[in-house]
mmCIF file of N, CA and C in Angstrom:
data_model
loop_
_atom_site.group_PDB
_atom_site.id
_atom_site.type_symbol
_atom_site.label_atom_id
_atom_site.label_comp_id
_atom_site.label_asym_id
_atom_site.label_seq_id
_atom_site.Cartn_x
_atom_site.Cartn_y
_atom_site.Cartn_z
ATOM 1 N N MET A 1 7.670 58.266 -15.427
ATOM 2 C CA MET A 1 7.025 57.904 -14.267
ATOM 3 C C MET A 1 5.847 56.714 -14.453
ATOM 4 N N ALA A 2 5.086 56.877 -15.548
ATOM 5 C CA ALA A 2 4.098 55.845 -15.831
ATOM 6 C C ALA A 2 4.777 54.573 -15.859
ATOM 7 N N ARG A 3 5.948 54.365 -16.358
ATOM 8 C CA ARG A 3 6.493 53.237 -16.501
ATOM 9 C C ARG A 3 6.736 52.290 -15.238
ATOM 10 N N LEU A 4 7.082 52.837 -14.371
ATOM 11 C CA LEU A 4 7.499 52.152 -13.033
ATOM 12 C C LEU A 4 6.237 51.491 -12.560
ATOM 13 N N PRO A 5 5.157 52.030 -12.441
ATOM 14 C CA PRO A 5 3.984 51.114 -11.799
ATOM 15 C C PRO A 5 3.618 50.031 -12.748
ATOM 16 N N VAL A 6 3.880 50.076 -14.097
ATOM 17 C CA VAL A 6 3.626 49.041 -15.206
ATOM 18 C C VAL A 6 4.617 48.010 -14.862
ATOM 19 N N LEU A 7 5.803 48.294 -14.761
ATOM 20 C CA LEU A 7 7.058 47.495 -14.664
ATOM 21 C C LEU A 7 6.700 46.808 -13.439
ATOM 22 N N PHE A 8 6.358 47.246 -12.294
ATOM 23 C CA PHE A 8 6.164 46.732 -10.925
ATOM 24 C C PHE A 8 4.944 45.684 -11.137
ATOM 25 N N PHE A 9 3.960 45.978 -11.876
ATOM 26 C CA PHE A 9 2.793 45.087 -11.956
ATOM 27 C C PHE A 9 3.281 43.945 -12.706
ATOM 28 N N VAL A 10 3.947 44.223 -13.830
ATOM 29 C CA VAL A 10 4.329 43.129 -14.594
ATOM 30 C C VAL A 10 5.269 41.949 -13.979
ATOM 31 N N THR A 11 6.147 42.634 -13.264
ATOM 32 C CA THR A 11 7.147 41.820 -12.321
ATOM 33 C C THR A 11 6.282 40.886 -11.202
ATOM 34 N N ALA A 12 5.361 41.670 -10.727
ATOM 35 C CA ALA A 12 4.565 41.023 -9.660
ATOM 36 C C ALA A 12 3.783 39.740 -10.341
ATOM 37 N N LEU A 13 3.260 40.360 -11.402
ATOM 38 C CA LEU A 13 2.543 38.999 -12.109
ATOM 39 C C LEU A 13 3.311 37.913 -12.734
ATOM 40 N N LEU A 14 4.547 38.073 -13.067
ATOM 41 C CA LEU A 14 5.519 37.001 -13.370
ATOM 42 C C LEU A 14 5.890 36.187 -12.187
ATOM 43 N N ILE A 15 6.111 36.920 -11.134
ATOM 44 C CA ILE A 15 6.632 36.165 -9.947
ATOM 45 C C ILE A 15 5.606 35.331 -9.501
ATOM 46 N N SER A 16 4.202 35.757 -9.457
ATOM 47 C CA SER A 16 3.222 35.028 -9.054
ATOM 48 C C SER A 16 2.925 33.789 -9.963
ATOM 49 N N ALA A 17 2.883 33.992 -11.289
ATOM 50 C CA ALA A 17 2.735 32.751 -12.172
ATOM 51 C C ALA A 17 3.939 31.889 -12.003
ATOM 52 N N CYS A 18 5.152 32.158 -11.690
ATOM 53 C CA CYS A 18 6.022 31.072 -11.404
ATOM 54 C C CYS A 18 5.896 30.432 -10.240
ATOM 55 N N ASN A 19 5.346 31.080 -9.184
ATOM 56 C CA ASN A 19 5.161 30.419 -8.003
ATOM 57 C C ASN A 19 4.065 29.283 -7.983
ATOM 58 N N ASN A 20 3.023 29.494 -8.653
ATOM 59 C CA ASN A 20 2.002 28.862 -8.845
ATOM 60 C C ASN A 20 1.999 27.789 -9.994
ATOM 61 N N SER A 21 3.218 27.772 -10.742
ATOM 62 C CA SER A 21 3.312 26.711 -11.679
ATOM 63 C C SER A 21 3.306 25.319 -11.192
ATOM 64 N N ASN A 22 3.710 25.003 -10.227
ATOM 65 C CA ASN A 22 3.877 23.910 -9.665
ATOM 66 C C ASN A 22 2.816 23.454 -8.562
ATOM 67 N N GLY A 23 1.634 24.395 -8.443
ATOM 68 C CA GLY A 23 0.696 24.522 -7.576
ATOM 69 C C GLY A 23 -0.363 23.308 -7.672
ATOM 70 N N ASN A 24 -0.536 22.783 -8.777
ATOM 71 C CA ASN A 24 -1.162 21.587 -9.008
ATOM 72 C C ASN A 24 -0.826 20.250 -8.974
ATOM 73 N N ARG A 25 0.726 20.112 -8.939
ATOM 74 C CA ARG A 25 1.441 18.730 -8.871
ATOM 75 C C ARG A 25 1.798 18.703 -7.458
ATOM 76 N N PRO A 26 1.600 17.394 -7.052
ATOM 77 C CA PRO A 26 2.096 17.232 -5.707
ATOM 78 C C PRO A 26 3.547 16.761 -5.634
ATOM 79 N N SER A 27 4.403 17.080 -4.663
ATOM 80 C CA SER A 27 5.773 16.809 -4.521
ATOM 81 C C SER A 27 5.945 15.257 -4.465
ATOM 82 N N GLY A 28 7.096 14.778 -4.589
ATOM 83 C CA GLY A 28 7.393 13.350 -4.238
ATOM 84 C C GLY A 28 6.816 12.862 -3.159
ATOM 85 N N ASN A 29 7.262 13.540 -1.911
ATOM 86 C CA ASN A 29 6.718 13.104 -0.555
ATOM 87 C C ASN A 29 5.023 13.090 -0.540
ATOM 88 N N GLN A 30 4.549 14.186 -1.148
ATOM 89 C CA GLN A 30 2.995 14.046 -1.219
ATOM 90 C C GLN A 30 2.502 13.001 -2.155
ATOM 91 N N GLN A 31 3.222 12.499 -3.015
ATOM 92 C CA GLN A 31 2.646 11.300 -3.990
ATOM 93 C C GLN A 31 3.145 10.122 -3.272
ATOM 94 N N ALA A 32 4.191 9.804 -2.549
ATOM 95 C CA ALA A 32 4.433 8.916 -1.553
ATOM 96 C C ALA A 32 3.210 8.586 -0.612
ATOM 97 N N ALA A 33 2.981 9.813 -0.065
ATOM 98 C CA ALA A 33 1.861 9.695 1.205
ATOM 99 C C ALA A 33 0.604 9.406 0.300
ATOM 100 N N GLN A 34 0.181 9.788 -0.788
ATOM 101 C CA GLN A 34 -1.097 9.544 -1.284
ATOM 102 C C GLN A 34 -1.092 8.050 -1.756
ATOM 103 N N ALA A 35 0.060 7.288 -2.246
ATOM 104 C CA ALA A 35 0.096 6.216 -2.523
ATOM 105 C C ALA A 35 -0.160 5.143 -1.363
ATOM 106 N N ALA A 36 0.468 5.715 0.004
ATOM 107 C CA ALA A 36 0.037 4.996 1.257
ATOM 108 C C ALA A 36 -1.207 4.898 1.694
ATOM 109 N N THR A 37 -2.093 5.857 1.290
ATOM 110 C CA THR A 37 -3.481 6.082 1.703
ATOM 111 C C THR A 37 -4.075 5.161 0.775
ATOM 112 N N ASN A 38 -3.770 4.737 -0.463
ATOM 113 C CA ASN A 38 -4.333 4.086 -1.174
ATOM 114 C C ASN A 38 -4.253 2.678 -1.219
ATOM 115 N N GLU A 39 -3.311 2.156 -0.106
ATOM 116 C CA GLU A 39 -3.212 0.781 0.203
ATOM 117 C C GLU A 39 -4.571 0.347 0.956
ATOM 118 N N LEU A 40 -4.806 -0.968 0.682
ATOM 119 C CA LEU A 40 -5.804 -1.709 1.554
ATOM 120 C C LEU A 40 -5.303 -2.088 2.923
ATOM 121 N N PRO A 41 -6.219 -2.210 3.661
ATOM 122 C CA PRO A 41 -5.973 -2.670 5.090
ATOM 123 C C PRO A 41 -5.307 -4.035 5.059
ATOM 124 N N GLY A 42 -4.494 -4.192 5.603
ATOM 125 C CA GLY A 42 -3.708 -5.378 5.523
ATOM 126 C C GLY A 42 -2.543 -5.641 4.536
ATOM 127 N N GLN A 43 -2.690 -4.731 3.584
ATOM 128 C CA GLN A 43 -1.492 -4.713 2.465
ATOM 129 C C GLN A 43 -0.182 -4.559 2.882
ATOM 130 N N ALA A 44 0.070 -3.598 3.833
ATOM 131 C CA ALA A 44 1.324 -3.210 4.134
ATOM 132 C C ALA A 44 1.793 -4.405 5.272
ATOM 133 N N VAL A 45 1.061 -4.984 6.008
ATOM 134 C CA VAL A 45 1.394 -6.166 6.847
ATOM 135 C C VAL A 45 1.878 -7.383 6.036
ATOM 136 N N TYR A 46 0.886 -7.455 4.853
ATOM 137 C CA TYR A 46 1.077 -8.697 4.034
ATOM 138 C C TYR A 46 2.587 -8.445 3.294
ATOM 139 N N GLN A 47 2.704 -7.339 2.948
ATOM 140 C CA GLN A 47 4.153 -7.154 1.993
ATOM 141 C C GLN A 47 5.285 -7.300 2.998
ATOM 142 N N LYS A 48 5.013 -7.018 4.248
ATOM 143 C CA LYS A 48 6.315 -7.046 5.316
ATOM 144 C C LYS A 48 6.459 -8.400 5.733
ATOM 145 N N ASN A 49 5.284 -9.291 6.116
ATOM 146 C CA ASN A 49 5.246 -10.700 6.651
ATOM 147 C C ASN A 49 5.084 -11.599 5.782
ATOM 148 N N CYS A 50 4.320 -11.643 4.439
ATOM 149 C CA CYS A 50 3.878 -12.666 3.864
ATOM 150 C C CYS A 50 4.613 -12.704 2.624
ATOM 151 N N LYS A 51 4.976 -11.644 1.864
ATOM 152 C CA LYS A 51 5.366 -11.544 0.644
ATOM 153 C C LYS A 51 6.625 -12.355 0.394
ATOM 154 N N ILE A 52 7.476 -12.511 1.235
ATOM 155 C CA ILE A 52 8.797 -13.258 1.017
ATOM 156 C C ILE A 52 8.414 -14.864 0.388
ATOM 157 N N CYS A 53 7.293 -15.432 0.918
ATOM 158 C CA CYS A 53 7.154 -16.699 0.437
ATOM 159 C C CYS A 53 5.961 -16.878 -0.190
ATOM 160 N N HIS A 54 4.737 -15.973 -0.345
ATOM 161 C CA HIS A 54 3.777 -16.120 -1.221
ATOM 162 C C HIS A 54 3.930 -15.181 -2.194
ATOM 163 N N GLY A 55 4.865 -14.255 -2.305
ATOM 164 C CA GLY A 55 4.881 -13.169 -3.273
ATOM 165 C C GLY A 55 3.917 -12.083 -3.227
ATOM 166 N N SER A 56 4.155 -11.006 -3.906
ATOM 167 C CA SER A 56 3.480 -9.754 -3.963
ATOM 168 C C SER A 56 1.864 -9.954 -4.427
ATOM 169 N N LYS A 57 1.892 -11.028 -5.381
ATOM 170 C CA LYS A 57 0.352 -11.329 -5.716
ATOM 171 C C LYS A 57 -0.035 -12.717 -5.030
ATOM 172 N N GLY A 58 0.574 -13.151 -4.170
ATOM 173 C CA GLY A 58 -0.023 -14.482 -3.658
ATOM 174 C C GLY A 58 0.362 -15.751 -4.370
ATOM 175 N N ASP A 59 1.370 -15.817 -5.450
ATOM 176 C CA ASP A 59 1.345 -17.005 -6.333
ATOM 177 C C ASP A 59 2.814 -17.400 -6.348
ATOM 178 N N LEU A 60 3.666 -16.895 -5.585
ATOM 179 C CA LEU A 60 4.938 -17.322 -5.496
ATOM 180 C C LEU A 60 5.393 -18.512 -5.189
ATOM 181 N N GLY A 61 5.077 -19.080 -4.232
ATOM 182 C CA GLY A 61 4.834 -20.536 -3.916
ATOM 183 C C GLY A 61 6.219 -20.940 -3.372
ATOM 184 N N LEU A 62 7.127 -19.956 -2.773
ATOM 185 C CA LEU A 62 8.430 -20.267 -2.279
ATOM 186 C C LEU A 62 8.397 -21.292 -1.070
ATOM 187 N N SER A 63 9.226 -22.212 -0.873
ATOM 188 C CA SER A 63 9.051 -23.224 0.226
ATOM 189 C C SER A 63 7.934 -23.907 0.286
ATOM 190 N N GLY A 64 7.103 -24.307 -0.612
ATOM 191 C CA GLY A 64 5.749 -25.020 -0.600
ATOM 192 C C GLY A 64 4.736 -23.996 -0.104
ATOM 193 N N ALA A 65 4.817 -22.723 -0.303
ATOM 194 C CA ALA A 65 4.100 -21.747 0.368
ATOM 195 C C ALA A 65 2.585 -21.872 -0.615
ATOM 196 N N ALA A 66 1.517 -21.982 0.186
ATOM 197 C CA ALA A 66 0.253 -22.030 -0.868
ATOM 198 C C ALA A 66 0.003 -20.885 -1.724
ATOM 199 N N ASN A 67 -0.584 -21.125 -3.028
ATOM 200 C CA ASN A 67 -0.847 -20.166 -3.794
ATOM 201 C C ASN A 67 -2.204 -19.367 -3.400
ATOM 202 N N LEU A 68 -2.054 -18.274 -2.913
ATOM 203 C CA LEU A 68 -3.272 -17.523 -2.169
ATOM 204 C C LEU A 68 -4.280 -17.348 -3.169
ATOM 205 N N ARG A 69 -3.818 -17.246 -4.478
ATOM 206 C CA ARG A 69 -4.889 -16.544 -5.608
ATOM 207 C C ARG A 69 -5.784 -17.552 -5.885
ATOM 208 N N LYS A 70 -5.458 -19.172 -5.614
ATOM 209 C CA LYS A 70 -6.242 -20.205 -5.807
ATOM 210 C C LYS A 70 -6.954 -20.787 -4.479
ATOM 211 N N SER A 71 -6.627 -20.257 -3.415
ATOM 212 C CA SER A 71 -6.915 -20.619 -2.169
ATOM 213 C C SER A 71 -8.473 -20.983 -1.919
ATOM 214 N N THR A 72 -8.929 -22.038 -1.540
ATOM 215 C CA THR A 72 -10.434 -22.348 -1.081
ATOM 216 C C THR A 72 -10.875 -22.185 0.350
ATOM 217 N N LEU A 73 -9.773 -21.580 1.028
ATOM 218 C CA LEU A 73 -10.124 -21.374 2.436
ATOM 219 C C LEU A 73 -11.023 -20.331 2.796
ATOM 220 N N THR A 74 -11.946 -20.362 3.743
ATOM 221 C CA THR A 74 -12.685 -19.189 3.953
ATOM 222 C C THR A 74 -12.068 -18.325 4.843
ATOM 223 N N PRO A 75 -12.659 -17.138 4.920
ATOM 224 C CA PRO A 75 -11.654 -16.140 5.694
ATOM 225 C C PRO A 75 -11.330 -16.362 7.286
ATOM 226 N N ASP A 76 -12.229 -17.347 7.841
ATOM 227 C CA ASP A 76 -12.102 -17.740 9.262
ATOM 228 C C ASP A 76 -10.878 -18.818 9.183
ATOM 229 N N GLU A 77 -10.786 -19.728 8.285
ATOM 230 C CA GLU A 77 -9.666 -20.728 8.081
ATOM 231 C C GLU A 77 -8.414 -19.901 7.763
ATOM 232 N N LYS A 78 -8.567 -18.968 6.858
ATOM 233 C CA LYS A 78 -7.266 -18.206 6.813
ATOM 234 C C LYS A 78 -6.624 -17.595 8.026
ATOM 235 N N ILE A 79 -7.632 -17.049 8.794
ATOM 236 C CA ILE A 79 -7.267 -16.402 10.021
ATOM 237 C C ILE A 79 -6.617 -17.452 10.788
ATOM 238 N N GLY A 80 -7.107 -18.716 10.905
ATOM 239 C CA GLY A 80 -6.618 -19.880 11.747
ATOM 240 C C GLY A 80 -5.327 -20.343 11.284
ATOM 241 N N VAL A 81 -5.065 -20.317 9.986
ATOM 242 C CA VAL A 81 -3.499 -20.647 9.289
ATOM 243 C C VAL A 81 -2.688 -19.642 9.722
ATOM 244 N N ILE A 82 -3.080 -18.283 9.302
ATOM 245 C CA ILE A 82 -2.077 -17.182 9.917
ATOM 246 C C ILE A 82 -1.855 -17.072 11.444
ATOM 247 N N THR A 83 -2.742 -17.341 12.131
ATOM 248 C CA THR A 83 -2.460 -17.382 13.665
ATOM 249 C C THR A 83 -1.690 -18.462 14.046
ATOM 250 N N PHE A 84 -2.094 -19.777 13.627
ATOM 251 C CA PHE A 84 -1.437 -20.973 14.215
ATOM 252 C C PHE A 84 -0.504 -21.584 13.444
ATOM 253 N N GLY A 85 -0.444 -21.014 12.187
ATOM 254 C CA GLY A 85 0.525 -21.832 11.094
ATOM 255 C C GLY A 85 -0.194 -23.188 10.718
ATOM 256 N N ARG A 86 0.579 -23.765 9.805
ATOM 257 C CA ARG A 86 0.164 -24.869 9.086
ATOM 258 C C ARG A 86 1.159 -25.709 7.969
ATOM 259 N N ASN A 87 1.245 -26.842 8.144
ATOM 260 C CA ASN A 87 2.204 -27.452 7.286
ATOM 261 C C ASN A 87 3.816 -26.613 7.432
ATOM 262 N N GLY A 88 4.293 -26.014 6.538
ATOM 263 C CA GLY A 88 5.509 -25.542 6.799
ATOM 264 C C GLY A 88 5.525 -23.771 7.295
ATOM 265 N N MET A 89 4.450 -23.623 7.285
ATOM 266 C CA MET A 89 3.811 -21.929 7.796
ATOM 267 C C MET A 89 4.000 -21.827 8.960
ATOM 268 N N ALA A 90 4.856 -20.828 9.331
ATOM 269 C CA ALA A 90 4.924 -20.505 10.906
ATOM 270 C C ALA A 90 3.951 -19.821 11.474
ATOM 271 N N PRO A 91 3.468 -20.066 12.803
ATOM 272 C CA PRO A 91 2.402 -19.153 13.425
ATOM 273 C C PRO A 91 2.862 -17.648 13.564
ATOM 274 N N HIS A 92 1.636 -16.952 13.503
ATOM 275 C CA HIS A 92 2.065 -15.479 13.387
ATOM 276 C C HIS A 92 1.417 -14.768 14.686
ATOM 277 N N LYS A 93 0.921 -15.578 15.387
ATOM 278 C CA LYS A 93 0.397 -15.071 16.678
ATOM 279 C C LYS A 93 0.953 -14.332 17.571
ATOM 280 N N ASP A 94 2.233 -14.712 17.685
ATOM 281 C CA ASP A 94 3.111 -13.774 18.446
ATOM 282 C C ASP A 94 3.832 -12.371 17.686
ATOM 283 N N ILE A 95 3.604 -12.629 16.339
ATOM 284 C CA ILE A 95 4.378 -11.506 15.369
ATOM 285 C C ILE A 95 3.212 -10.333 15.299
ATOM 286 N N LEU A 96 2.044 -10.829 14.943
ATOM 287 C CA LEU A 96 1.110 -10.031 14.337
ATOM 288 C C LEU A 96 -0.119 -9.811 15.689
ATOM 289 N N THR A 97 -0.655 -8.540 15.626
ATOM 290 C CA THR A 97 -1.909 -8.435 16.275
ATOM 291 C C THR A 97 -3.011 -9.228 15.745
ATOM 292 N N ALA A 98 -4.096 -9.424 16.545
ATOM 293 C CA ALA A 98 -5.211 -9.963 16.193
ATOM 294 C C ALA A 98 -5.834 -9.116 15.059
ATOM 295 N N GLU A 99 -5.920 -7.766 15.047
ATOM 296 C CA GLU A 99 -6.164 -6.883 14.166
ATOM 297 C C GLU A 99 -5.666 -7.195 12.807
ATOM 298 N N GLU A 100 -4.366 -7.022 12.935
ATOM 299 C CA GLU A 100 -3.378 -7.108 11.549
ATOM 300 C C GLU A 100 -3.362 -8.664 11.112
ATOM 301 N N ILE A 101 -3.913 -9.631 11.889
ATOM 302 C CA ILE A 101 -4.160 -10.804 11.171
ATOM 303 C C ILE A 101 -5.512 -10.930 10.534
ATOM 304 N N ASP A 102 -6.577 -10.236 11.107
ATOM 305 C CA ASP A 102 -7.730 -10.124 10.197
ATOM 306 C C ASP A 102 -7.625 -9.301 9.077
ATOM 307 N N GLN A 103 -6.773 -8.239 9.238
ATOM 308 C CA GLN A 103 -6.834 -7.358 7.949
ATOM 309 C C GLN A 103 -5.862 -8.088 6.810
ATOM 310 N N VAL A 104 -5.011 -9.015 7.307
ATOM 311 C CA VAL A 104 -4.137 -9.823 6.190
ATOM 312 C C VAL A 104 -5.071 -10.714 5.711
ATOM 313 N N ALA A 105 -6.148 -11.364 6.310
ATOM 314 C CA ALA A 105 -6.895 -12.349 5.773
ATOM 315 C C ALA A 105 -7.975 -11.734 4.952
ATOM 316 N N ALA A 106 -8.424 -10.681 5.180
ATOM 317 C CA ALA A 106 -9.361 -9.716 4.230
ATOM 318 C C ALA A 106 -8.519 -9.411 3.143
ATOM 319 N N TYR A 107 -7.197 -9.060 3.176
ATOM 320 C CA TYR A 107 -6.146 -8.526 1.988
ATOM 321 C C TYR A 107 -6.107 -9.716 1.248
ATOM 322 N N ILE A 108 -5.823 -11.004 1.701
ATOM 323 C CA ILE A 108 -5.574 -12.018 0.614
ATOM 324 C C ILE A 108 -6.790 -12.197 -0.049
ATOM 325 N N GLU A 109 -8.057 -12.137 0.437
ATOM 326 C CA GLU A 109 -9.333 -12.287 -0.412
ATOM 327 C C GLU A 109 -9.340 -11.426 -1.492
ATOM 328 N N THR A 110 -8.431 -10.410 -1.644
ATOM 329 C CA THR A 110 -8.502 -9.391 -2.737
ATOM 330 C C THR A 110 -7.511 -9.978 -3.857
ATOM 331 N N LEU A 111 -6.810 -11.014 -3.540
ATOM 332 C CA LEU A 111 -5.624 -11.433 -4.400
ATOM 333 C C LEU A 111 -6.126 -12.869 -5.351
ATOM 334 N N HIS A 112 -7.414 -13.176 -4.846
ATOM 335 C CA HIS A 112 -7.925 -14.349 -5.545
ATOM 336 C C HIS A 112 -8.156 -14.052 -7.069
ATOM 337 N N ASP A 113 -7.742 -15.271 -7.908
ATOM 338 C CA ASP A 113 -8.068 -14.992 -9.322
ATOM 339 C C ASP A 113 -9.671 -14.814 -9.660
ATOM 340 N N GLU A 114 -9.814 -14.275 -10.794
ATOM 341 C CA GLU A 114 -11.344 -14.314 -10.793
ATOM 342 C C GLU A 114 -11.843 -15.093 -11.788
#
């Protein structure tokens, strides 16, 4: 009879250990959510609207797009170009909100070469 409580305790301990073995590792969905929260403001909007011509690092230069890593424009000038367009770049005033334009301009600042 003394074996039954010991067997029950050992079984419960093993089940508990198995259930907690993945407790410290986030699931794939949790990792994706964490990666999304690590994005800078404007990064997702940039990736969706600007990456096609400027590239993910700002230096693709497709169809004559400016190299954003070497841009000498001020933040306000960047906002103007994004809003109203320039040379071959289309205006984004009807595509992006003013807040998104501000965020993209700020994000572009993070792409500069050091």
